[in-house]
Structures are given as structure tokens and as C-alpha cells.
Coordinates of C-alpha atoms in Angstrom, one line a residue:
X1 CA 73.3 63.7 57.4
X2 CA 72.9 67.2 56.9
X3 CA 75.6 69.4 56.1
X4 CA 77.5 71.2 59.2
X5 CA 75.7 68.8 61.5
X6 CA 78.3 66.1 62.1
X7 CA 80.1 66.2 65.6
X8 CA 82.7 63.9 67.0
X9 CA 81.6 62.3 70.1
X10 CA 83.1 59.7 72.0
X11 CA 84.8 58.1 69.1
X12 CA 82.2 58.1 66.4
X13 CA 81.3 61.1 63.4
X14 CA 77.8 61.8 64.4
X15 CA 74.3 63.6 63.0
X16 CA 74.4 65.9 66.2
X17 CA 70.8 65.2 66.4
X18 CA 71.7 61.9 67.4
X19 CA 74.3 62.6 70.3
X20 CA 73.4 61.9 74.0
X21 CA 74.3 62.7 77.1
X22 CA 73.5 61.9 81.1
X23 CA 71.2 64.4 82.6
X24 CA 73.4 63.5 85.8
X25 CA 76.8 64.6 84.4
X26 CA 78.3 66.4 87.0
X27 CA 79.2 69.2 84.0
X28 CA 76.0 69.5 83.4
X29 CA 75.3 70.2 87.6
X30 CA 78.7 71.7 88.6
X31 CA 80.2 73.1 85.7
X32 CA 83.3 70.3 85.9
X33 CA 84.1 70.7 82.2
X34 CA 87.1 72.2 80.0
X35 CA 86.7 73.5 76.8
X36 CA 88.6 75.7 73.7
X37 CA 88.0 77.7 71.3
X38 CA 90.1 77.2 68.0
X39 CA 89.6 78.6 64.4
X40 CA 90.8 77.0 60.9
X41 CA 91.1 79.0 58.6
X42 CA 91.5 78.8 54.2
X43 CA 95.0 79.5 53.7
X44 CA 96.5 82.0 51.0
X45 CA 97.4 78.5 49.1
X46 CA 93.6 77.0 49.0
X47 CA 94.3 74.8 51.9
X48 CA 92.4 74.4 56.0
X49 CA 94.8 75.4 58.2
X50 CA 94.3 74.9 62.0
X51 CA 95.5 77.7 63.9
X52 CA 98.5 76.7 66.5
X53 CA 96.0 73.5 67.3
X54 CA 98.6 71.7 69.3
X55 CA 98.7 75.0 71.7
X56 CA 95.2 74.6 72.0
X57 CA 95.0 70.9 72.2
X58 CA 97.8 71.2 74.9
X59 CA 95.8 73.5 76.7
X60 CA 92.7 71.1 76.9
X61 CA 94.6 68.4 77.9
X62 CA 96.8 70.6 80.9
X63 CA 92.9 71.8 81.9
X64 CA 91.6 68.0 82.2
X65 CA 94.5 67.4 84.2
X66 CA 93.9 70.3 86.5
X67 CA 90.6 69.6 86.9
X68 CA 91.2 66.2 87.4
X69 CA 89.2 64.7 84.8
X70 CA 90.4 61.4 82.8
X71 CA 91.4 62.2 79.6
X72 CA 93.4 60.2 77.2
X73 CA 93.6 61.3 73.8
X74 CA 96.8 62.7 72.1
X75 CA 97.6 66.3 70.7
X76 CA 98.3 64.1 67.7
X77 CA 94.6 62.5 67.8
X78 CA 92.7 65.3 68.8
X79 CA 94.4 67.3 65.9
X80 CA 93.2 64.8 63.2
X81 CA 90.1 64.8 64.7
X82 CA 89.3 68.0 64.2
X83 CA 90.5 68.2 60.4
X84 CA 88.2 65.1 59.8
X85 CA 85.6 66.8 61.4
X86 CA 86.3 70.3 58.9
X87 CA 86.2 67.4 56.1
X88 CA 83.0 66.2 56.9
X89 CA 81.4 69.3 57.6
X90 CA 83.2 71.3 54.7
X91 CA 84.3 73.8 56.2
X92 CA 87.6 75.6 55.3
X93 CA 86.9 78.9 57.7
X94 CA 86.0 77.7 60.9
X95 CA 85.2 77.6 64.3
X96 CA 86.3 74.5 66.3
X97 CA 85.0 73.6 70.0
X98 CA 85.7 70.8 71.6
X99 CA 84.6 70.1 75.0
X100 CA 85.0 67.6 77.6
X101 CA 82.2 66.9 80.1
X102 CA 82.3 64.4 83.1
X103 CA 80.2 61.5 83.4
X104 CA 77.5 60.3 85.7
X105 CA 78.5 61.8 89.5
X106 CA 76.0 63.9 92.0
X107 CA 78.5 64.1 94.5
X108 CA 81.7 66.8 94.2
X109 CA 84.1 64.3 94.5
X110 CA 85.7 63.9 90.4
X111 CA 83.3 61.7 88.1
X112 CA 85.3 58.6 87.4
X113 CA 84.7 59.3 83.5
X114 CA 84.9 62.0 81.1
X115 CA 83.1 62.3 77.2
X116 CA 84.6 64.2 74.2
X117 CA 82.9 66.0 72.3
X118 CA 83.8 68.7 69.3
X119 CA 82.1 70.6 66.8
X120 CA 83.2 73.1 64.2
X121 CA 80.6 75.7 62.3
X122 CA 81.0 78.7 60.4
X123 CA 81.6 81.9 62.6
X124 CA 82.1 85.2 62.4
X125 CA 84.1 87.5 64.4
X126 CA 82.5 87.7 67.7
X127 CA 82.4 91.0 68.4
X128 CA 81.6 92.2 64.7
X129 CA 84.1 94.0 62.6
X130 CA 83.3 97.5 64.4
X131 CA 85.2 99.1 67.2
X132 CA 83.1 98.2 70.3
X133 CA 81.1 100.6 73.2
X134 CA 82.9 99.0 76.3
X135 CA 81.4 98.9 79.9
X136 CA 83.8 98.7 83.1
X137 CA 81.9 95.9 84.7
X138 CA 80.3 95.6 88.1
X139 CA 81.4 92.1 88.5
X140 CA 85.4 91.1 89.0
X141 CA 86.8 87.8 88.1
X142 CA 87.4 85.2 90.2
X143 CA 90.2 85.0 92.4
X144 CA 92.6 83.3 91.1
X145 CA 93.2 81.1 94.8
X146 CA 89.4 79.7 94.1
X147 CA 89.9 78.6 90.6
X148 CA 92.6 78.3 88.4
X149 CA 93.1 80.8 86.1
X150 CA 95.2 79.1 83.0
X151 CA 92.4 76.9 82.9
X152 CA 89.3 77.0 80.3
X153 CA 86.9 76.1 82.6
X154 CA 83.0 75.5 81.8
X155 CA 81.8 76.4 85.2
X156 CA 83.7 79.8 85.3
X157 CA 81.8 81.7 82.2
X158 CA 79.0 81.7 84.4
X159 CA 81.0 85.0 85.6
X160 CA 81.3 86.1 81.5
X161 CA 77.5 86.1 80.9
X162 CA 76.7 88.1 84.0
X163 CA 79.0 90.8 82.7
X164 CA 78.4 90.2 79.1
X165 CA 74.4 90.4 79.7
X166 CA 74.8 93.3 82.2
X167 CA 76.8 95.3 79.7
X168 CA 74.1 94.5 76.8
X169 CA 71.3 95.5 79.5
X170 CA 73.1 98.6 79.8
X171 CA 73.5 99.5 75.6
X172 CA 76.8 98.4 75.5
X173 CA 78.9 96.0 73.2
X174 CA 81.0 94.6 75.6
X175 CA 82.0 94.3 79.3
X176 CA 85.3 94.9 81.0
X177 CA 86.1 93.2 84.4
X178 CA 89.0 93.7 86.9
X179 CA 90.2 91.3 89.3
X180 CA 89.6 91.5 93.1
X181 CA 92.9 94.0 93.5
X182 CA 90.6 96.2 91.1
X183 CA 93.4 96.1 88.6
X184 CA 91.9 95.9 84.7
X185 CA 91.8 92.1 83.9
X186 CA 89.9 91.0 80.9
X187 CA 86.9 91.0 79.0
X188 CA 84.8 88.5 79.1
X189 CA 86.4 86.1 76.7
X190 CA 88.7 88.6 75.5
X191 CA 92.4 89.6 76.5
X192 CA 92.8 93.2 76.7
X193 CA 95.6 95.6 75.3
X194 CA 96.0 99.1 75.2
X195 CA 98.1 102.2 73.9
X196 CA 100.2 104.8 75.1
X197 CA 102.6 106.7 73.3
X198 CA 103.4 104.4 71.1
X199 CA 103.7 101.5 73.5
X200 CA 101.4 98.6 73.9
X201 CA 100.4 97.7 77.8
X202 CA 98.6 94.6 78.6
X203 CA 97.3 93.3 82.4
X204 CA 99.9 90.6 83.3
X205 CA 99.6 86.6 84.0
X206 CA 98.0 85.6 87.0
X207 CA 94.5 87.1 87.3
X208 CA 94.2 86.4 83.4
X209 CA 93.8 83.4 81.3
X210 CA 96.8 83.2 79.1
X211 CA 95.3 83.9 76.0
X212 CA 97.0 81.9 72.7
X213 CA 95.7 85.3 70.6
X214 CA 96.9 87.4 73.5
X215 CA 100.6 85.5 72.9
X216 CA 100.3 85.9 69.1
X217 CA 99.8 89.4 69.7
X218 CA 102.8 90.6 71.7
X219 CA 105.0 88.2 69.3
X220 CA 103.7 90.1 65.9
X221 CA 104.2 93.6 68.1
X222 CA 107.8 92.6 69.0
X223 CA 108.5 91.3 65.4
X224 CA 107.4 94.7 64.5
X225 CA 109.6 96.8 67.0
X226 CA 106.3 97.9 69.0
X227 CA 107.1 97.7 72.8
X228 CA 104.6 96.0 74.9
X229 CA 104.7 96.0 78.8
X230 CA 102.3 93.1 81.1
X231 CA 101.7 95.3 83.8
X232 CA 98.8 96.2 86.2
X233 CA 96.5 99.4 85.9
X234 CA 93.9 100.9 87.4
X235 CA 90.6 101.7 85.7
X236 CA 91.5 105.4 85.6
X237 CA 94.7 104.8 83.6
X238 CA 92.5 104.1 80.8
X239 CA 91.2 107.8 80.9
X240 CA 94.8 108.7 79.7
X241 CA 94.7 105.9 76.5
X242 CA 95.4 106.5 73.1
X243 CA 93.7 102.9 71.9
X244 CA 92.7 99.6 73.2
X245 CA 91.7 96.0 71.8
X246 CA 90.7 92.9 72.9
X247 CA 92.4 89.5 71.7
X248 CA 90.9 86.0 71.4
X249 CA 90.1 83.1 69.3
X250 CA 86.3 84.3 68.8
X251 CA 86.7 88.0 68.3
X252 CA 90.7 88.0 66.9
X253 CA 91.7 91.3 67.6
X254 CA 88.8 93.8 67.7
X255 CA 88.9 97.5 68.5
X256 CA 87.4 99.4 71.2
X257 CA 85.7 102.7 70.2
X258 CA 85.2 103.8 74.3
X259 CA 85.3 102.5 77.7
X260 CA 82.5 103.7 79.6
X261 CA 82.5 107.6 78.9
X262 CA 86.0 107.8 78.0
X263 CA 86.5 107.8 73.8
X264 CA 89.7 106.8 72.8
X265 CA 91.4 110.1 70.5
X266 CA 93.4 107.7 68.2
X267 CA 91.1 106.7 65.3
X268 CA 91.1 103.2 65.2
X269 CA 92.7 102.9 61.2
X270 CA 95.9 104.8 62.9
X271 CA 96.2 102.3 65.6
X272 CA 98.7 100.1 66.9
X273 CA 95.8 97.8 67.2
X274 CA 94.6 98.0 63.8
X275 CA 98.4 97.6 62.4
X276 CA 98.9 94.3 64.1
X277 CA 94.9 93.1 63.4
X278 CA 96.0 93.6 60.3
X279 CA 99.3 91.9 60.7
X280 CA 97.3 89.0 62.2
X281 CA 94.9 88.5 59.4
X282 CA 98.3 87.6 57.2
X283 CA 99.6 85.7 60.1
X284 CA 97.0 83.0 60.1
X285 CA 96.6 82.5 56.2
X286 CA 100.1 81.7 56.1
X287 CA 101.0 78.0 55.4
X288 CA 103.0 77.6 58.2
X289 CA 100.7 75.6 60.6
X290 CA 100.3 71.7 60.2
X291 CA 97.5 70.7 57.7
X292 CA 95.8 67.3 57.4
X293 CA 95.8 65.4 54.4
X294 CA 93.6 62.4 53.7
X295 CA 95.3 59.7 52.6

């Protein structure tokens, strides 16, 4: 098997050459599947640490539920999973996605099966290491009384690579949506932050997905005395920033050099962003997550 190739699916270590799956799963047709994004990373000690899996995994399974999709695995077993999987591949700094898909159904009512499957590769930061051009998007994210927002659903990011590829289209890094109040949201598959004064502000739960970064975040800032407020604002409060950021698994905390026109004044190495990516970089080298031991 060739290295960084094996997958878990349905029970078994795979080649991922060798996985199959229906060409009538309703995921594949409907977009009925929940997924996360989780990194590992090589601890200051020398060991694979998964970063906060059991929020993760606890999200996936809450997701499934929503969705109503039968899932049974543990937090426990999809955990050891996924260090097995790090084993196998040998990966110490990693990304992790595991996704579950529905079985055989053309109709919309929920297939009466569900399939795991995760893999884990080597991954940089999403958005790079530089401070990203940032468009306001044309496109809004869903309302959050058609789908539900906490969850990580497949079907939804259909709404993330129109924005992403309009924003690319256009010569910029990134897109930045609002919801249908046209209140500042979210990026694409990014929480979003941003300072004033001194203070850290941050759209609030509800039109969002409640981002485990976007948590980490406001816990390191309040460790750190920095005040942070989940409020709403419009587009045009961003004209009066000092900074902003976006959070999430893939990117981790990544700077924004402008928002449309507008360049943000605060250099991005003076930052209360930069402080707590920083701050976060520590945070997850730390051995104080669970690690898996074979024994």
C-alpha cells in the first residue's frame, strides 16, 4: 500500500484506490452528508496530538442526528480511528476528514443506511501564511430556517464554492458573505473576527456555524484580558476596523490584509490577531489533548 493512501472505510484500513461507493447515494445526488475538519498535530514532546477530537467527533455525531442519518460509532471509536489511521499513514501533522455519506436512496425521504469514511493527509494552512485580499461577497448564506446552521453539512458548501470561485474570478484571496439580514457572517469556511480599539468583535451564533477554532479563539483572547463582543455589524462597520482574521480548522487563524477597497491601518505583526495566532500555535503543541498509544 502506498504511503498516505490508506483510508478507513466502513470498518476496514484501505488502499483508497480500492474504496467504493454507490453512484445512487443520495449524498452523492442531494448533498445528505456531514463532515469535519480536524488537524493533529506533533506536539512540543514528539508526540500526535488530535486537536479537541471529541469536540469534533461530537459534532459529527450531533450533525448525523440532525440530518437524520444512522450513525453508530462512539466519540471513543471514532477517536482511535483516526490515530490508527495517522499510524498507518505516518503522519504526525495532519489533516483529518471524516465523512459520512448515505446509502442507496433516489427519493428525499432519509436513506435507511449511512458509510464512514476518513482520511488524513499532509496540509497546509489553507489560506497560506500571508494576510489575505478579501472580497464582500455577492452571495449570503443560507437562512438559517432552511438548513441548520450548527451543522457541517455536505450539501451546503455548494454556497462556499460560489463565493470562493467568484472571489478568485475577481483577483481575490478570499470571499466574505453576510446572512440574509445583510449582517457580516462568515467566510467561506472561515469564522470571522475583527478589531477595534483594542477589542475583538465577532458576528454572533445563529446565522454562523459555531466554529471549534472560532471557540478556541475567544477562550485564548479572554485568558489574555482581550475583550471580545458576538455582535452583528454591517458591511460598513468594517470601513472603521483596525484588523480582522478568520478562524477554522483549515486556515487556523489567518490575517486579512483588506476587505474589498478598505486596507486595514494596523500592520498585521501589531495585531490582536497575530498575538493570539501566535498564542494558538502554542495552544495546540501542548500535551494537553488525549493521544493514542498502541498497545
Amino acid at each position: 500500500m502506498n504511503r498516505h493512501k490508506i483510508i478507513f472505510h466502513d470498518g476496514e484500513f484501505i488502499n483508497s484506490r480500492n474504496s467504493q461507493c454507490s453512484i445512487k447515494s443520495q449524498t452523492l445526488h442531494y448533498g445528505n452528508g456531514v463532515f469535519e475538519g480536524i488537524r493533529a498535530y506533533k506536539t512540543l514532546e514528539g508526540s500526535t496530538a488530535i486537536f479537541k477530537a471529541k469536540a469534533h467527533f461530537e459534532r459529527l455525531k450531533r450533525s448525523a442526528e440532525r440530518m437524520h442519518m444512522p450513525f453508530n460509532y462512539s466519540t471513543e471509536e471514532l477517536t482511535n480511528i483516526a490515530y490508527l489511521l495517522l499510524e498507518k499513514n505516518e503522519l504526525k501533522d495532519a489533516y483529518i476528514r471524516p465523512l459520512v455519506f448515505m446509502g442507496e436512496e433516489m427519493s428525499l425521504a432519509p436513506a435507511k443506511t449511512s458509510h464512514l469514511v476518513m482520511m488524513a493527509w499532509a496540509w497546509e494552512k489553507y489560506l497560506g501564511d500571508d494576510t489575505c485580499r478579501v472580497m464582500l461577497s455577492s452571495y449570503q448564506r443560507p437562512n438559517p430556517k432552511a438548513f441548520p446552521m450548527e451543522v457541517k453539512l455536505s450539501g451546503m458548501y455548494a454556497n462556499s464554492i460560489l463565493a470562493t470561485q467568484e472571489a478568485k474570478q475577481k483577483g481575490f484571496d478570499e470571499a466574505l458573505l453576510c446572512d440574509m439580514n445583510g449582517f457580516i457572517a462568515e467566510g467561506s469556511g472561515q469564522n470571522f473576527f475583527y478589531e477595534k480599539d483594542g477589542k475583538l468583535y465577532t458576528p454572533p451564533l445563529g446565522n454562523i456555524l459555531p466554529g471549534i477554532t472560532r471557540a478556541t479563539i475567544i477562550d485564548l483572547a479572554r485568558e489574555n484580558g482581550i475583550e471580545v463582543f458576538e455582535q452583528h455589524c454591517k458591511p460598513e462597520t468594517l470601513q472603521q476596523a483596525d484588523s480582522a482574521f478568520f478562524t477554522g480548522t483549515a486556515s487556523e487563524v489567518a490575517g486579512i490584509k483588506s476587505i474589498d477597497n478598505y486596507h486595514f491601518p494596523v500592520h498585521w505583526e501589531d495585531s490582536l490577531g497575530y498575538q493570539l495566532q501566535q498564542e494558538y500555535q502554542q495552544h495546540v503543541r501542548k500535551e494537553n489533548f488525549q493521544t493514542y498509544t498502541i498497545i
